Amino acid sequence: MSDPQHPIDPEAPAQAVPPAFTPPEETRPRWADPPADPPTPPRWLEPDPLDRPAASAPNGGRGGMLGPLFAVALIAAVMASSGTYLVLDASGALDRVTPAPGGTTAQPASTTTIRIDEDSAITRAAAIVSPAVVTITTREGSGIGVDPLDLPATGVGSGILFDASGWILTNRHVVAGAQTFTVKLKDGREFSGRTYGIDTLTDLAIVKIDGEDLPVAPIGDSTALKAGQLAIAIGSPLGSFENSVTAGVVSALGREITVTDEQTGQPRRLRNLIQTDAAINQGNSGGALVDALGQVIGVNTAVAGSAQGIGFAIPIEVAKPIMRQAVAGEPLSRPYLGIVYTAVTPTLMRQAKLPIDYGAWISSSDGRAAVVAGAPAAKAGLKDGDIVTAIGGQRIDAGHSLEDILVRYRPGEEVALSVLRDGATLELKVTLGTRPADLQ
């Protein structure tokens, strides 16, 4: 993509549980609203922004950021030395999400009322999804070396069975670097797992096991989430407490965190995350965040280390494209434009004297080319200083960022770009590329 998302109505009848995940035809997900604008907008390198250094927690803040900085950690449990535990820094409270005001609905003269309280909703949702939440135990190295104490590193995370053929969605940091791993189901069965593919965009991976009569978790719709609705986290915290269930609410949408991989030392930004106060602990990585209907709405990924009740999950809509690719036997891939840009806001418009207060302004301040040579954007004729105002007719604004729109498309697909250049609007066609696997 570019360099540099239900509550129960007590009066409504109970809804049927949807069937197992089946790849729909060309479903294009919508995205949650991105964070509110910081005073100094960041420039993004498509599709994974790394223009800013990872936030550091010691001083509790950094100039130009809204809200406090707090340490968070990816939540794969470490079972032995030299494990794959990753430390992150996060910039929190960058946005405020207000639940949509509830309306009143006239009741018919004769009604049948079915009451679903929170406790029964949690119990029902857990019963639906828990059988399909697996425990993944990984091993790095053989443990055979000169030092007899040089034991193989063992880590534990979680995963979600989303297809009866044995397809599992998990976090990249759960399986990255693992030479072998075991997948254990709630019913006690164990399988050898293999990594099918690693997502090049965010902290996701697809794992495959071979088995029969496998349970499948119903897949929900994270685009309809509202702050304040019920959220249920299911996973294997601390590697020992398999299929634990905790409940809370969706605290906010569209959060951003900066993560630092202790194995590589490289920072990454995870965007458009769901924030929840459902208890998430080490070992929950890759587990399910579930709504009151027993549908998966997110993948548990990170937790704040310096605060309680602040966890993060990747929305299921972000994962759906690679889930479809895996089931179809295709390699995991994401679209790519090849630009460095800044999201235009009213503040940036005033500061940079831009003609409009929305869009993606192609620009770079660190000496890099704003349009990557040979990339799809360059071939389409995009230039430094252009403002991309729409993709495929969808306007780029606070509720629809460039990358959130772009992820709806596939590599190789041709899309129309609306571009503002020197006061004139241009319509350009671009054939999207495939995001490089080593793009940081």
C-alpha positions as a Python dict, from the first residue, in 0.01 Angstrom:
ca = {
    (1, 'M'): (0, 0, 0),
    (2, 'S'): (132, 361, 41),
    (3, 'D'): (464, 450, 217),
    (4, 'P'): (406, 600, 492),
    (5, 'Q'): (-982, 56, 1061),
    (6, 'H'): (-2299, -457, 1754),
    (7, 'P'): (-2376, -402, 2045),
    (8, 'I'): (-2660, -635, 2138),
    (9, 'D'): (-3000, -477, 2123),
    (10, 'P'): (-3188, -629, 2419),
    (11, 'E'): (-3509, -594, 2220),
    (12, 'A'): (-3381, -771, 1911),
    (13, 'P'): (-3408, -1143, 1846),
    (14, 'A'): (-3092, -1345, 1885),
    (15, 'Q'): (-2887, -1358, 1566),
    (16, 'A'): (-2773, -1677, 1402),
    (17, 'V'): (-2404, -1763, 1413),
    (18, 'P'): (-2252, -1707, 1068),
    (19, 'P'): (-2083, -1994, 885),
    (20, 'A'): (-1709, -2047, 876),
    (21, 'F'): (-1501, -1792, 689),
    (22, 'T'): (-1545, -1825, 314),
    (23, 'P'): (-1357, -1586, 88),
    (24, 'P'): (-1615, -1352, -64),
    (25, 'E'): (-1591, -1217, -413),
    (26, 'E'): (-1386, -899, -414),
    (27, 'T'): (-1496, -773, -74),
    (28, 'R'): (-1350, -434, -9),
    (29, 'P'): (-1339, -355, 361),
    (30, 'R'): (-1404, -16, 508),
    (31, 'W'): (-1179, 118, 778),
    (32, 'A'): (-1210, 277, 1115),
    (33, 'D'): (-1132, 643, 1155),
    (34, 'P'): (-761, 721, 1188),
    (35, 'P'): (-616, 909, 1483),
    (36, 'A'): (-669, 1283, 1522),
    (37, 'D'): (-408, 1512, 1373),
    (38, 'P'): (-86, 1578, 1566),
    (39, 'P'): (41, 1935, 1565),
    (40, 'T'): (335, 1831, 1344),
    (41, 'P'): (206, 1583, 1085),
    (42, 'P'): (428, 1283, 1011),
    (43, 'R'): (547, 1196, 665),
    (44, 'W'): (469, 840, 568),
    (45, 'L'): (672, 611, 348),
    (46, 'E'): (427, 388, 170),
    (47, 'P'): (313, 157, 295),
    (48, 'D'): (474, 132, 638),
    (49, 'P'): (570, 468, 792),
    (50, 'L'): (914, 479, 949),
    (51, 'D'): (1012, 838, 901),
    (52, 'R'): (1002, 900, 1273),
    (53, 'P'): (1216, 714, 1526),
    (54, 'A'): (1044, 481, 1765),
    (55, 'A'): (902, 660, 2066),
    (56, 'S'): (1095, 617, 2388),
    (57, 'A'): (922, 579, 2720),
    (58, 'P'): (1174, 706, 2979),
    (59, 'N'): (1090, 1075, 2964),
    (60, 'G'): (717, 1009, 2933),
    (61, 'G'): (670, 1225, 2628),
    (62, 'R'): (808, 1373, 2311),
    (63, 'G'): (771, 1708, 2146),
    (64, 'G'): (514, 1732, 1872),
    (65, 'M'): (303, 1442, 1996),
    (66, 'L'): (-38, 1457, 2151),
    (67, 'G'): (-87, 1254, 2466),
    (68, 'P'): (161, 1059, 2681),
    (69, 'L'): (402, 798, 2559),
    (70, 'F'): (394, 463, 2732),
    (71, 'A'): (578, 138, 2687),
    (72, 'V'): (385, -154, 2546),
    (73, 'A'): (487, -505, 2459),
    (74, 'L'): (391, -758, 2198),
    (75, 'I'): (235, -1038, 2390),
    (76, 'A'): (390, -1368, 2287),
    (77, 'A'): (501, -1533, 2608),
    (78, 'V'): (869, -1618, 2643),
    (79, 'M'): (937, -1960, 2789),
    (80, 'A'): (1320, -1971, 2783),
    (81, 'S'): (1626, -1752, 2728),
    (82, 'S'): (1681, -1586, 2391),
    (83, 'G'): (1308, -1596, 2321),
    (84, 'T'): (1116, -1390, 2070),
    (85, 'Y'): (968, -1143, 2313),
    (86, 'L'): (938, -804, 2148),
    (87, 'V'): (928, -463, 2315),
    (88, 'L'): (730, -175, 2173),
    (89, 'D'): (679, 191, 2243),
    (90, 'A'): (341, 345, 2181),
    (91, 'S'): (201, 692, 2148),
    (92, 'G'): (-136, 672, 2312),
    (93, 'A'): (-442, 891, 2333),
    (94, 'L'): (-378, 1035, 1989),
    (95, 'D'): (-744, 1031, 1906),
    (96, 'R'): (-1078, 1040, 2071),
    (97, 'V'): (-1359, 821, 1949),
    (98, 'T'): (-1710, 911, 2056),
    (99, 'P'): (-1976, 643, 2029),
    (100, 'A'): (-2252, 728, 1787),
    (101, 'P'): (-2555, 860, 1978),
    (102, 'G'): (-2821, 596, 2022),
    (103, 'G'): (-3160, 652, 1874),
    (104, 'T'): (-3502, 542, 1984),
    (105, 'T'): (-3709, 301, 1782),
    (106, 'A'): (-4084, 283, 1796),
    (107, 'Q'): (-4208, -52, 1924),
    (108, 'P'): (-4491, -241, 1753),
    (109, 'A'): (-4807, -303, 1946),
    (110, 'S'): (-4721, -669, 2001),
    (111, 'T'): (-4360, -774, 2057),
    (112, 'T'): (-4162, -1071, 2182),
    (113, 'T'): (-3875, -956, 2403),
    (114, 'I'): (-3559, -1162, 2432),
    (115, 'R'): (-3328, -1035, 2702),
    (116, 'I'): (-2955, -1093, 2656),
    (117, 'D'): (-2750, -967, 2950),
    (118, 'E'): (-2376, -913, 2938),
    (119, 'D'): (-2287, -1229, 3132),
    (120, 'S'): (-2484, -1455, 2901),
    (121, 'A'): (-2340, -1280, 2594),
    (122, 'I'): (-1985, -1342, 2717),
    (123, 'T'): (-2059, -1704, 2800),
    (124, 'R'): (-2222, -1764, 2462),
    (125, 'A'): (-1946, -1588, 2265),
    (126, 'A'): (-1675, -1781, 2448),
    (127, 'A'): (-1850, -2111, 2380),
    (128, 'I'): (-1865, -2029, 2008),
    (129, 'V'): (-1508, -1908, 1956),
    (130, 'S'): (-1292, -2079, 2222),
    (131, 'P'): (-1273, -2418, 2045),
    (132, 'A'): (-1115, -2244, 1743),
    (133, 'V'): (-853, -2048, 1941),
    (134, 'V'): (-531, -2247, 1943),
    (135, 'T'): (-207, -2237, 2141),
    (136, 'I'): (111, -2209, 1933),
    (137, 'T'): (438, -2324, 2093),
    (138, 'T'): (750, -2232, 1897),
    (139, 'R'): (1113, -2342, 1919),
    (140, 'E'): (1417, -2158, 1784),
    (141, 'G'): (1742, -2348, 1744),
    (142, 'S'): (1824, -2710, 1817),
    (143, 'G'): (1972, -2661, 2161),
    (144, 'I'): (2277, -2856, 2049),
    (145, 'G'): (2599, -2658, 2087),
    (146, 'V'): (2923, -2615, 2277),
    (147, 'D'): (2745, -2468, 2577),
    (148, 'P'): (2520, -2733, 2738),
    (149, 'L'): (2311, -2449, 2881),
    (150, 'D'): (2245, -2308, 2535),
    (151, 'L'): (1886, -2431, 2529),
    (152, 'P'): (1650, -2367, 2239),
    (153, 'A'): (1427, -2065, 2289),
    (154, 'T'): (1064, -2158, 2336),
    (155, 'G'): (777, -1915, 2303),
    (156, 'V'): (401, -1941, 2329),
    (157, 'G'): (132, -1746, 2148),
    (158, 'S'): (-219, -1796, 2022),
    (159, 'G'): (-395, -1829, 1688),
    (160, 'I'): (-742, -1839, 1531),
    (161, 'L'): (-867, -2123, 1311),
    (162, 'F'): (-1066, -1944, 1041),
    (163, 'D'): (-1108, -2223, 786),
    (164, 'A'): (-1182, -2595, 833),
    (165, 'S'): (-892, -2687, 605),
    (166, 'G'): (-653, -2588, 884),
    (167, 'W'): (-584, -2221, 812),
    (168, 'I'): (-482, -2022, 1120),
    (169, 'L'): (-443, -1646, 1163),
    (170, 'T'): (-185, -1529, 1416),
    (171, 'N'): (70, -1255, 1480),
    (172, 'R'): (393, -1241, 1285),
    (173, 'H'): (598, -1205, 1602),
    (174, 'V'): (453, -1533, 1734),
    (175, 'V'): (604, -1745, 1456),
    (176, 'A'): (880, -1526, 1308),
    (177, 'G'): (1216, -1702, 1330),
    (178, 'A'): (1067, -2025, 1466),
    (179, 'Q'): (1214, -2339, 1311),
    (180, 'T'): (939, -2565, 1441),
    (181, 'F'): (616, -2514, 1628),
    (182, 'T'): (323, -2709, 1765),
    (183, 'V'): (-43, -2611, 1744),
    (184, 'K'): (-267, -2732, 2026),
    (185, 'L'): (-645, -2718, 2015),
    (186, 'K'): (-874, -2672, 2312),
    (187, 'D'): (-985, -3036, 2278),
    (188, 'G'): (-627, -3146, 2344),
    (189, 'R'): (-527, -3245, 1991),
    (190, 'E'): (-183, -3132, 1876),
    (191, 'F'): (-53, -3075, 1524),
    (192, 'S'): (274, -2975, 1365),
    (193, 'G'): (234, -2633, 1210),
    (194, 'R'): (407, -2453, 926),
    (195, 'T'): (415, -2086, 839),
    (196, 'Y'): (231, -2030, 512),
    (197, 'G'): (315, -1663, 483),
    (198, 'I'): (414, -1345, 665),
    (199, 'D'): (222, -1023, 609),
    (200, 'T'): (441, -746, 470),
    (201, 'L'): (212, -472, 599),
    (202, 'T'): (142, -538, 965),
    (203, 'D'): (205, -788, 1245),
    (204, 'L'): (11, -1081, 1099),
    (205, 'A'): (96, -1427, 969),
    (206, 'I'): (-88, -1730, 833),
    (207, 'V'): (-15, -2079, 969),
    (208, 'K'): (-131, -2412, 822),
    (209, 'I'): (-202, -2742, 993),
    (210, 'D'): (-339, -3067, 849),
    (211, 'G'): (-627, -3218, 1039),
    (212, 'E'): (-990, -3324, 1026),
    (213, 'D'): (-1303, -3203, 1203),
    (214, 'L'): (-1135, -2875, 1292),
    (215, 'P'): (-1342, -2606, 1468),
    (216, 'V'): (-1373, -2270, 1295),
    (217, 'A'): (-1425, -1925, 1447),
    (218, 'P'): (-1697, -1709, 1290),
    (219, 'I'): (-1544, -1398, 1131),
    (220, 'G'): (-1712, -1067, 1204),
    (221, 'D'): (-1700, -711, 1072),
    (222, 'S'): (-1468, -467, 1247),
    (223, 'T'): (-1587, -172, 1039),
    (224, 'A'): (-1908, -154, 1241),
    (225, 'L'): (-1737, -125, 1580),
    (226, 'K'): (-1830, 146, 1825),
    (227, 'A'): (-1642, 263, 2131),
    (228, 'G'): (-1805, 123, 2442),
    (229, 'Q'): (-1933, -203, 2299),
    (230, 'L'): (-1848, -540, 2452),
    (231, 'A'): (-1507, -689, 2367),
    (232, 'I'): (-1393, -1037, 2470),
    (233, 'A'): (-1029, -1151, 2452),
    (234, 'I'): (-955, -1523, 2416),
    (235, 'G'): (-605, -1671, 2418),
    (236, 'S'): (-335, -1843, 2621),
    (237, 'P'): (-189, -1584, 2862),
    (238, 'L'): (157, -1656, 3006),
    (239, 'G'): (170, -1973, 2798),
    (240, 'S'): (10, -2178, 3072),
    (241, 'F'): (-352, -2070, 3096),
    (242, 'E'): (-491, -2195, 2767),
    (243, 'N'): (-817, -2060, 2627),
    (244, 'S'): (-860, -1797, 2895),
    (245, 'V'): (-1150, -1556, 2848),
    (246, 'T'): (-1151, -1194, 2964),
    (247, 'A'): (-1406, -924, 2891),
    (248, 'G'): (-1410, -548, 2862),
    (249, 'V'): (-1511, -290, 2607),
    (250, 'V'): (-1382, -139, 2287),
    (251, 'S'): (-1207, 163, 2438),
    (252, 'A'): (-1123, 341, 2113),
    (253, 'L'): (-1060, 287, 1743),
    (254, 'G'): (-787, 394, 1505),
    (255, 'R'): (-498, 383, 1752),
    (256, 'E'): (-133, 393, 1645),
    (257, 'I'): (168, 242, 1820),
    (258, 'T'): (537, 227, 1737),
    (259, 'V'): (691, -115, 1793),
    (260, 'T'): (1055, -214, 1824),
    (261, 'D'): (1152, -569, 1738),
    (262, 'E'): (1424, -672, 1983),
    (263, 'Q'): (1550, -931, 1735),
    (264, 'T'): (1613, -680, 1458),
    (265, 'G'): (1609, -351, 1648),
    (266, 'Q'): (1392, -208, 1371),
    (267, 'P'): (1092, 11, 1454),
    (268, 'R'): (755, -46, 1292),
    (269, 'R'): (429, 140, 1316),
    (270, 'L'): (104, -46, 1362),
    (271, 'R'): (-191, 165, 1264),
    (272, 'N'): (-566, 161, 1291),
    (273, 'L'): (-567, -65, 1597),
    (274, 'I'): (-857, -143, 1826),
    (275, 'Q'): (-791, -38, 2185),
    (276, 'T'): (-959, -247, 2453),
    (277, 'D'): (-954, -281, 2831),
    (278, 'A'): (-1023, -655, 2812),
    (279, 'A'): (-726, -808, 2994),
    (280, 'I'): (-457, -909, 2744),
    (281, 'N'): (-133, -1065, 2865),
    (282, 'Q'): (182, -1224, 2728),
    (283, 'G'): (85, -1533, 2534),
    (284, 'N'): (-240, -1378, 2407),
    (285, 'S'): (-68, -1264, 2087),
    (286, 'G'): (-260, -1393, 1788),
    (287, 'G'): (-567, -1474, 1995),
    (288, 'A'): (-917, -1355, 1918),
    (289, 'L'): (-1091, -1032, 2010),
    (290, 'V'): (-1458, -1119, 1990),
    (291, 'D'): (-1785, -925, 1992),
    (292, 'A'): (-2106, -1011, 2180),
    (293, 'L'): (-2230, -1221, 1889),
    (294, 'G'): (-1933, -1455, 1908),
    (295, 'Q'): (-1765, -1319, 1596),
    (296, 'V'): (-1395, -1239, 1565),
    (297, 'I'): (-1340, -864, 1526),
    (298, 'G'): (-965, -845, 1588),
    (299, 'V'): (-634, -1019, 1655),
    (300, 'N'): (-483, -951, 1998),
    (301, 'T'): (-138, -801, 1939),
    (302, 'A'): (4, -569, 2206),
    (303, 'V'): (-47, -442, 2558),
    (304, 'A'): (69, -129, 2737),
    (305, 'G'): (348, -217, 2979),
    (306, 'S'): (326, 95, 3193),
    (307, 'A'): (-51, 107, 3237),
    (308, 'Q'): (-336, -130, 3312),
    (309, 'G'): (-633, -197, 3091),
    (310, 'I'): (-475, -81, 2764),
    (311, 'G'): (-446, -353, 2501),
    (312, 'F'): (-443, -341, 2122),
    (313, 'A'): (-579, -565, 1849),
    (314, 'I'): (-547, -557, 1470),
    (315, 'P'): (-896, -520, 1315),
    (316, 'I'): (-1013, -831, 1132),
    (317, 'E'): (-1080, -622, 818),
    (318, 'V'): (-704, -565, 790),
    (319, 'A'): (-650, -942, 796),
    (320, 'K'): (-924, -1046, 554),
    (321, 'P'): (-726, -982, 231),
    (322, 'I'): (-444, -1217, 334),
    (323, 'M'): (-693, -1470, 472),
    (324, 'R'): (-858, -1485, 130),
    (325, 'Q'): (-519, -1515, -40),
    (326, 'A'): (-419, -1808, 182),
    (327, 'V'): (-741, -2002, 127),
    (328, 'A'): (-701, -1948, -249),
    (329, 'G'): (-343, -2077, -236),
    (330, 'E'): (-198, -1740, -334),
    (331, 'P'): (113, -1578, -184),
    (332, 'L'): (43, -1311, 76),
    (333, 'S'): (85, -967, -79),
    (334, 'R'): (-15, -605, -29),
    (335, 'P'): (-52, -321, -281),
    (336, 'Y'): (218, -59, -323),
    (337, 'L'): (237, 291, -472),
    (338, 'G'): (585, 412, -383),
    (339, 'I'): (552, 761, -238),
    (340, 'V'): (647, 957, 72),
    (341, 'Y'): (352, 1167, 181),
    (342, 'T'): (194, 1365, 460),
    (343, 'A'): (-175, 1347, 543),
    (344, 'V'): (-320, 1694, 485),
    (345, 'T'): (-510, 1843, 777),
    (346, 'P'): (-647, 2192, 844),
    (347, 'T'): (-338, 2258, 1059),
    (348, 'L'): (-98, 2147, 788),
    (349, 'M'): (-290, 2346, 528),
    (350, 'R'): (-231, 2663, 729),
    (351, 'Q'): (132, 2582, 807),
    (352, 'A'): (232, 2481, 454),
    (353, 'K'): (-11, 2720, 280),
    (354, 'L'): (-175, 2437, 89),
    (355, 'P'): (-492, 2500, -114),
    (356, 'I'): (-702, 2226, 53),
    (357, 'D'): (-730, 2066, 397),
    (358, 'Y'): (-758, 1702, 289),
    (359, 'G'): (-568, 1453, 76),
    (360, 'A'): (-214, 1311, 77),
    (361, 'W'): (62, 1563, 5),
    (362, 'I'): (357, 1400, -170),
    (363, 'S'): (662, 1551, -1),
    (364, 'S'): (984, 1458, 177),
    (365, 'S'): (1196, 1654, 425),
    (366, 'D'): (1491, 1419, 479),
    (367, 'G'): (1653, 1420, 137),
    (368, 'R'): (1479, 1109, 7),
    (369, 'A'): (1288, 1120, -318),
    (370, 'A'): (919, 1177, -248),
    (371, 'V'): (832, 954, -544),
    (372, 'V'): (1030, 629, -550),
    (373, 'A'): (1208, 585, -884),
    (374, 'G'): (1057, 307, -1092),
    (375, 'A'): (765, 258, -853),
    (376, 'P'): (403, 255, -973),
    (377, 'A'): (353, 617, -868),
    (378, 'A'): (648, 732, -1078),
    (379, 'K'): (526, 536, -1379),
    (380, 'A'): (182, 696, -1341),
    (381, 'G'): (334, 1046, -1349),
    (382, 'L'): (298, 1152, -986),
    (383, 'K'): (537, 1429, -879),
    (384, 'D'): (677, 1583, -563),
    (385, 'G'): (428, 1845, -442),
    (386, 'D'): (118, 1673, -582),
    (387, 'I'): (-178, 1625, -351),
    (388, 'V'): (-360, 1296, -407),
    (389, 'T'): (-721, 1379, -323),
    (390, 'A'): (-901, 1052, -406),
    (391, 'I'): (-842, 689, -499),
    (392, 'G'): (-1103, 514, -708),
    (393, 'G'): (-1344, 799, -636),
    (394, 'Q'): (-1303, 770, -256),
    (395, 'R'): (-1189, 1099, -109),
    (396, 'I'): (-881, 1090, 114),
    (397, 'D'): (-966, 1264, 440),
    (398, 'A'): (-961, 1221, 818),
    (399, 'G'): (-1198, 926, 795),
    (400, 'H'): (-1036, 763, 492),
    (401, 'S'): (-656, 772, 484),
    (402, 'L'): (-461, 691, 170),
    (403, 'E'): (-333, 359, 303),
    (404, 'D'): (-674, 258, 437),
    (405, 'I'): (-826, 305, 92),
    (406, 'L'): (-536, 149, -93),
    (407, 'V'): (-545, -176, 107),
    (408, 'R'): (-884, -252, -46),
    (409, 'Y'): (-714, -316, -379),
    (410, 'R'): (-491, -597, -502),
    (411, 'P'): (-140, -577, -644),
    (412, 'G'): (-163, -550, -1022),
    (413, 'E'): (-501, -378, -1011),
    (414, 'E'): (-542, -49, -1198),
    (415, 'V'): (-693, 235, -997),
    (416, 'A'): (-781, 595, -1069),
    (417, 'L'): (-609, 873, -874),
    (418, 'S'): (-741, 1227, -845),
    (419, 'V'): (-447, 1464, -809),
    (420, 'L'): (-427, 1838, -739),
    (421, 'R'): (-124, 1996, -907),
    (422, 'D'): (-64, 2372, -934),
    (423, 'G'): (-432, 2442, -884),
    (424, 'A'): (-548, 2199, -1151),
    (425, 'T'): (-714, 1861, -1092),
    (426, 'L'): (-567, 1567, -1285),
    (427, 'E'): (-700, 1215, -1326),
    (428, 'L'): (-423, 957, -1343),
    (429, 'K'): (-430, 580, -1378),
    (430, 'V'): (-186, 369, -1179),
    (431, 'T'): (-123, -5, -1180),
    (432, 'L'): (-48, -101, -822),
    (433, 'G'): (269, -291, -744),
    (434, 'T'): (344, -546, -473),
    (435, 'R'): (482, -415, -150),
    (436, 'P'): (846, -525, -108),
    (437, 'A'): (893, -776, 172),
    (438, 'D'): (1196, -587, 306),
    (439, 'L'): (1031, -245, 304),
    (440, 'Q'): (1075, -88, 648),
}
